[in-house]
Amino acid sequence: MGISKTLIEKIKNVLIVVLILSTILLLHFLWNDNPVGDFSIPVLGGERVEPILIKTVMNPDKITVSFGGENYTVIAPSAGDWDSSAAGQGATRGIIQRLQEFSLSGMIMPSGISKSDFNDVIRARSIRADFPFAIPFSEFCTEYNLRGLARIDLIESFTGVAYSEASPNSVFFFNMQEDKYYRLAANEADTDFDALITDIERRDKASFYPLRMYSGVENEVMIPLDMQIAMAQIPYSNNADAVSSDEDDETTGMAKKLFGSSFDFTRKIIEGNGTMVYMYGYGEMVLVVNRDGSFEYSASGRDSNGTVSFFEALNIALDFISRHGALEAHGQTPERMYLKSVEFNPDRKGYRFAFGFKIDDYAVHYLNDEALIVETSGSQAIYFKWDLIEYQAAGAYTAGAGDEAEREALRPFDLLAENFVSLFGVLREHIIVNESENPDEEENFNSLVSTEVMFETVVQGVSDVSAGYLRRETGNANEIIGLSRGAVNIHEEDSTGQIEKLLPVWIFTIMGVDFYFDLYEGDLVGYTP
Amino acid sequence: MDWTKAKTILIIALLVSNVTIIVTYIFDLQSKENVDENLIREILEDANVIIETELPDYPKRMAVLYVQPEHEDRKAVMKVLEAQTRADISLSSESEIDANIEAANRIMKECGYLTKNTELSLPTYEKNGETLIKYRNVYDNIPIEESSIICAVKGGRVLSLEREWYSPVELHDKRGEIMGALEAMIMLLPDKDESETLIIKGVELVYWVNSEGAGVESPVADTALPAWKITDSMGNDRYVTAYRQR
């Protein structure tokens, strides 16, 4: 018997459905001019990317509070001290919120003031926030909605902002890089900065004093007398062993994210030392994956017609970082990240942003590079370098946990006093090497100098003192290793022969050179010119 | 209503419309290619680019080829060259060129360089009284550039052997769209002097390992990309990546 009529009808039904779908598909190719080979079913959902917000990463380096009578403290800004909108609901209003209130105080008169006037004002009950980089003033006012201040064109850029009870209707902006100080005075201001000062006063904190009080040498940099700190050596890994040419590897996954659909037509080169280079076209996009686990990506930028603003460029950089998942791939989070330095490149009409990471408010320092760098040109990111490490989550090293119990760190002034001769020697070597850049200081360094002059020179040159972690490099014991930026790593081999631990250190910045001292043992473990 | 008859008519109508759309799409594609080709020829003519060669057929899609640079054992090669005897050198072939080629083949075989990827490239060249015999590196009938072996032969004796070689490893699993030779010639225009007349004598699709610009000193693995090798009347070779830019 032949095929039954019912079966034939069923076949016809299926055929009609198939032909209708194929007609739709063919019309899609014909009308949209899409090559058949490029057709693909769109992916629904996809990977959700959490943006990194400016307020998460752009915070002051430190907040210095004077309680009057030469009593000071310096705190790492906790969530909310600078911008309470970053801390969430219920947080005490931060400095930004009080600046916003101040900016609505009606007529505001700007004026330049001298350094000594500024220092006098700050000695009274006051609060100041310092950034390690300069921020364009008018863009800052626009970004943070300081409407009443945006019209002020006296201030081009600033590195910090302060309030003092000695001048309660004013706020102060200053640029430490250019040695410029400004006072913005309102007729009447109801900003209530004092409440913030009182709030900090009530916290458990260390006492700081200006360096001049310890040394008799003029220097307003704050350093603590004593500090109980719970910091221990923290083991870390940098995924160096995970770098391979395996197509399923995380490394390749990162390359695919950067190159997108071009990845499959990209040149891949593997060097004898294990370094991998991915190159698209004639070098329009290049990714170098180093054997030590660091990555470096560069793209030839399109000719940019105009410069984007500081904050627009920062948003471009943060967007680039979040879209390519560099943080997640190394177990890092945006909350640990902070903006460390900013440079403007006029040739490229863009910025170079360097980011660092923190553990429990203590910055992790690298001897020979930065953790994460993004360069922008116009509206695109053209360079992205990252050398991230993984370590245990914040809070794992708090007081009371075995070896990590709080203990007294060596006094930073004592370290300075005991080591000023060797510090001077390093500075002399550095200054002579760069003699064309420091002609005024060369005289001091080239002649035989007394210990008093050495001491004074070193102390006067101190621009910052802080505690943090140092990422050292592996190598032979008791060997001074010259690293790529001229940094010097001085270390001793530990019992395992491996040195992949973050070391708690005091960091002294003296004439642009960072010196690292073991926080508890006092040894000089490295420096970075 | 007779649904059976209606379904049959509907099926026939859909079939006819599908075939019509397919034919229209193909004609549209072909005419677009023709228009593009004519436009490109005009642009090249205006830019003083004269094409004096046939344009080859080419696959529409190709994958990149992973290769491994090979470093020769110079001592072993020198040993083979020095071991050539009078009997090896005697000109048994009818012509000197044939004898030289025979000698080169023999040395290549002794060195282990005569493989399935090796292809003799004719014609030979004369330089300083020596015949230069070139062997190309070929994968799936497509040459790998810039990868070759050059034997300098004189009087049936191989005087030297220079080898730049990439061993093909495997093709990537994804293929990309390849542009035509004419489109590739357009890519030469930005680097060409406007007043210069460029006469193109040869066009060939190759796998190309770009030896410049990578900044890598001693790679152990590399990638050859499909590229158009364009030879001008002066004998200069230029390479243009054949993937259509995205």
mmCIF file with all atom_site columns, N, CA, C and O in Angstrom, chain B residues 149-167:
data_model
loop_
_atom_site.group_PDB
_atom_site.id
_atom_site.type_symbol
_atom_site.label_atom_id
_atom_site.label_alt_id
_atom_site.label_comp_id
_atom_site.label_asym_id
_atom_site.label_entity_id
_atom_site.label_seq_id
_atom_site.pdbx_PDB_ins_code
_atom_site.Cartn_x
_atom_site.Cartn_y
_atom_site.Cartn_z
_atom_site.occupancy
_atom_site.B_iso_or_equiv
_atom_site.pdbx_formal_charge
_atom_site.auth_seq_id
_atom_site.auth_comp_id
_atom_site.auth_asym_id
_atom_site.auth_atom_id
_atom_site.pdbx_PDB_model_num
ATOM 1  N N  . ILE B 1 149 ? 64.440 27.864 0.398   1.00 0.00 ? 149 ILE B N  1
ATOM 2  C CA . ILE B 1 149 ? 65.823 27.381 0.439   1.00 0.00 ? 149 ILE B CA 1
ATOM 3  C C  . ILE B 1 149 ? 66.459 27.796 -0.885  1.00 0.00 ? 149 ILE B C  1
ATOM 4  O O  . ILE B 1 149 ? 65.854 27.591 -1.944  1.00 0.00 ? 149 ILE B O  1
ATOM 5  N N  . ILE B 1 150 ? 67.635 28.366 -0.806  1.00 0.00 ? 150 ILE B N  1
ATOM 6  C CA . ILE B 1 150 ? 68.324 28.785 -2.032  1.00 0.00 ? 150 ILE B CA 1
ATOM 7  C C  . ILE B 1 150 ? 69.680 28.090 -2.091  1.00 0.00 ? 150 ILE B C  1
ATOM 8  O O  . ILE B 1 150 ? 70.493 28.224 -1.179  1.00 0.00 ? 150 ILE B O  1
ATOM 9  N N  . CYS B 1 151 ? 69.865 27.339 -3.165  1.00 0.00 ? 151 CYS B N  1
ATOM 10 C CA . CYS B 1 151 ? 71.151 26.666 -3.385  1.00 0.00 ? 151 CYS B CA 1
ATOM 11 C C  . CYS B 1 151 ? 71.913 27.432 -4.455  1.00 0.00 ? 151 CYS B C  1
ATOM 12 O O  . CYS B 1 151 ? 71.367 27.693 -5.531  1.00 0.00 ? 151 CYS B O  1
ATOM 13 N N  . ALA B 1 152 ? 73.158 27.721 -4.175  1.00 0.00 ? 152 ALA B N  1
ATOM 14 C CA . ALA B 1 152 ? 74.033 28.343 -5.192  1.00 0.00 ? 152 ALA B CA 1
ATOM 15 C C  . ALA B 1 152 ? 74.875 27.225 -5.787  1.00 0.00 ? 152 ALA B C  1
ATOM 16 O O  . ALA B 1 152 ? 75.585 26.523 -5.063  1.00 0.00 ? 152 ALA B O  1
ATOM 17 N N  . VAL B 1 153 ? 74.743 27.051 -7.088  1.00 0.00 ? 153 VAL B N  1
ATOM 18 C CA . VAL B 1 153 ? 75.389 25.910 -7.746  1.00 0.00 ? 153 VAL B CA 1
ATOM 19 C C  . VAL B 1 153 ? 76.255 26.414 -8.889  1.00 0.00 ? 153 VAL B C  1
ATOM 20 O O  . VAL B 1 153 ? 75.877 27.335 -9.611  1.00 0.00 ? 153 VAL B O  1
ATOM 21 N N  . LYS B 1 154 ? 77.397 25.762 -9.031  1.00 0.00 ? 154 LYS B N  1
ATOM 22 C CA . LYS B 1 154 ? 78.266 26.109 -10.174 1.00 0.00 ? 154 LYS B CA 1
ATOM 23 C C  . LYS B 1 154 ? 78.944 24.834 -10.647 1.00 0.00 ? 154 LYS B C  1
ATOM 24 O O  . LYS B 1 154 ? 79.552 24.124 -9.826  1.00 0.00 ? 154 LYS B O  1
ATOM 25 N N  . GLY B 1 155 ? 78.824 24.586 -11.945 1.00 0.00 ? 155 GLY B N  1
ATOM 26 C CA . GLY B 1 155 ? 79.484 23.412 -12.530 1.00 0.00 ? 155 GLY B CA 1
ATOM 27 C C  . GLY B 1 155 ? 79.072 22.114 -11.854 1.00 0.00 ? 155 GLY B C  1
ATOM 28 O O  . GLY B 1 155 ? 79.888 21.220 -11.658 1.00 0.00 ? 155 GLY B O  1
ATOM 29 N N  . GLY B 1 156 ? 77.817 22.028 -11.458 1.00 0.00 ? 156 GLY B N  1
ATOM 30 C CA . GLY B 1 156 ? 77.340 20.784 -10.857 1.00 0.00 ? 156 GLY B CA 1
ATOM 31 C C  . GLY B 1 156 ? 77.689 20.639 -9.389  1.00 0.00 ? 156 GLY B C  1
ATOM 32 O O  . GLY B 1 156 ? 77.396 19.614 -8.776  1.00 0.00 ? 156 GLY B O  1
ATOM 33 N N  . ARG B 1 157 ? 78.328 21.648 -8.793  1.00 0.00 ? 157 ARG B N  1
ATOM 34 C CA . ARG B 1 157 ? 78.693 21.564 -7.369  1.00 0.00 ? 157 ARG B CA 1
ATOM 35 C C  . ARG B 1 157 ? 77.885 22.605 -6.598  1.00 0.00 ? 157 ARG B C  1
ATOM 36 O O  . ARG B 1 157 ? 77.854 23.779 -6.957  1.00 0.00 ? 157 ARG B O  1
ATOM 37 N N  . VAL B 1 158 ? 77.254 22.151 -5.537  1.00 0.00 ? 158 VAL B N  1
ATOM 38 C CA . VAL B 1 158 ? 76.489 23.075 -4.707  1.00 0.00 ? 158 VAL B CA 1
ATOM 39 C C  . VAL B 1 158 ? 77.461 23.789 -3.783  1.00 0.00 ? 158 VAL B C  1
ATOM 40 O O  . VAL B 1 158 ? 78.126 23.158 -2.956  1.00 0.00 ? 158 VAL B O  1
ATOM 41 N N  . LEU B 1 159 ? 77.561 25.099 -3.936  1.00 0.00 ? 159 LEU B N  1
ATOM 42 C CA . LEU B 1 159 ? 78.531 25.884 -3.171  1.00 0.00 ? 159 LEU B CA 1
ATOM 43 C C  . LEU B 1 159 ? 77.985 26.316 -1.818  1.00 0.00 ? 159 LEU B C  1
ATOM 44 O O  . LEU B 1 159 ? 78.712 26.418 -0.834  1.00 0.00 ? 159 LEU B O  1
ATOM 45 N N  . SER B 1 160 ? 76.689 26.613 -1.788  1.00 0.00 ? 160 SER B N  1
ATOM 46 C CA . SER B 1 160 ? 76.108 27.048 -0.513  1.00 0.00 ? 160 SER B CA 1
ATOM 47 C C  . SER B 1 160 ? 74.614 26.739 -0.502  1.00 0.00 ? 160 SER B C  1
ATOM 48 O O  . SER B 1 160 ? 73.996 26.526 -1.560  1.00 0.00 ? 160 SER B O  1
ATOM 49 N N  . LEU B 1 161 ? 74.091 26.692 0.717   1.00 0.00 ? 161 LEU B N  1
ATOM 50 C CA . LEU B 1 161 ? 72.662 26.419 0.880   1.00 0.00 ? 161 LEU B CA 1
ATOM 51 C C  . LEU B 1 161 ? 72.151 27.349 1.984   1.00 0.00 ? 161 LEU B C  1
ATOM 52 O O  . LEU B 1 161 ? 72.627 27.290 3.113   1.00 0.00 ? 161 LEU B O  1
ATOM 53 N N  . GLU B 1 162 ? 71.229 28.236 1.642   1.00 0.00 ? 162 GLU B N  1
ATOM 54 C CA . GLU B 1 162 ? 70.664 29.160 2.621   1.00 0.00 ? 162 GLU B CA 1
ATOM 55 C C  . GLU B 1 162 ? 69.204 28.801 2.827   1.00 0.00 ? 162 GLU B C  1
ATOM 56 O O  . GLU B 1 162 ? 68.442 28.689 1.870   1.00 0.00 ? 162 GLU B O  1
ATOM 57 N N  . ARG B 1 163 ? 68.842 28.649 4.101   1.00 0.00 ? 163 ARG B N  1
ATOM 58 C CA . ARG B 1 163 ? 67.492 28.152 4.385   1.00 0.00 ? 163 ARG B CA 1
ATOM 59 C C  . ARG B 1 163 ? 66.774 29.052 5.390   1.00 0.00 ? 163 ARG B C  1
ATOM 60 O O  . ARG B 1 163 ? 67.246 29.297 6.478   1.00 0.00 ? 163 ARG B O  1
ATOM 61 N N  . GLU B 1 164 ? 65.619 29.556 5.002   1.00 0.00 ? 164 GLU B N  1
ATOM 62 C CA . GLU B 1 164 ? 64.686 30.242 5.912   1.00 0.00 ? 164 GLU B CA 1
ATOM 63 C C  . GLU B 1 164 ? 63.406 29.432 5.828   1.00 0.00 ? 164 GLU B C  1
ATOM 64 O O  . GLU B 1 164 ? 62.755 29.420 4.803   1.00 0.00 ? 164 GLU B O  1
ATOM 65 N N  . TRP B 1 165 ? 63.053 28.754 6.935   1.00 0.00 ? 165 TRP B N  1
ATOM 66 C CA . TRP B 1 165 ? 61.989 27.764 6.771   1.00 0.00 ? 165 TRP B CA 1
ATOM 67 C C  . TRP B 1 165 ? 60.995 27.808 7.919   1.00 0.00 ? 165 TRP B C  1
ATOM 68 O O  . TRP B 1 165 ? 61.370 27.956 9.063   1.00 0.00 ? 165 TRP B O  1
ATOM 69 N N  . TYR B 1 166 ? 59.729 27.684 7.564   1.00 0.00 ? 166 TYR B N  1
ATOM 70 C CA . TYR B 1 166 ? 58.673 27.545 8.548   1.00 0.00 ? 166 TYR B CA 1
ATOM 71 C C  . TYR B 1 166 ? 57.963 26.231 8.291   1.00 0.00 ? 166 TYR B C  1
ATOM 72 O O  . TYR B 1 166 ? 57.444 26.008 7.204   1.00 0.00 ? 166 TYR B O  1
ATOM 73 N N  . SER B 1 167 ? 57.935 25.378 9.279   1.00 0.00 ? 167 SER B N  1
ATOM 74 C CA . SER B 1 167 ? 57.201 24.116 9.112   1.00 0.00 ? 167 SER B CA 1
ATOM 75 C C  . SER B 1 167 ? 55.730 24.359 9.388   1.00 0.00 ? 167 SER B C  1
ATOM 76 O O  . SER B 1 167 ? 55.386 24.861 10.452  1.00 0.00 ? 167 SER B O  1
#
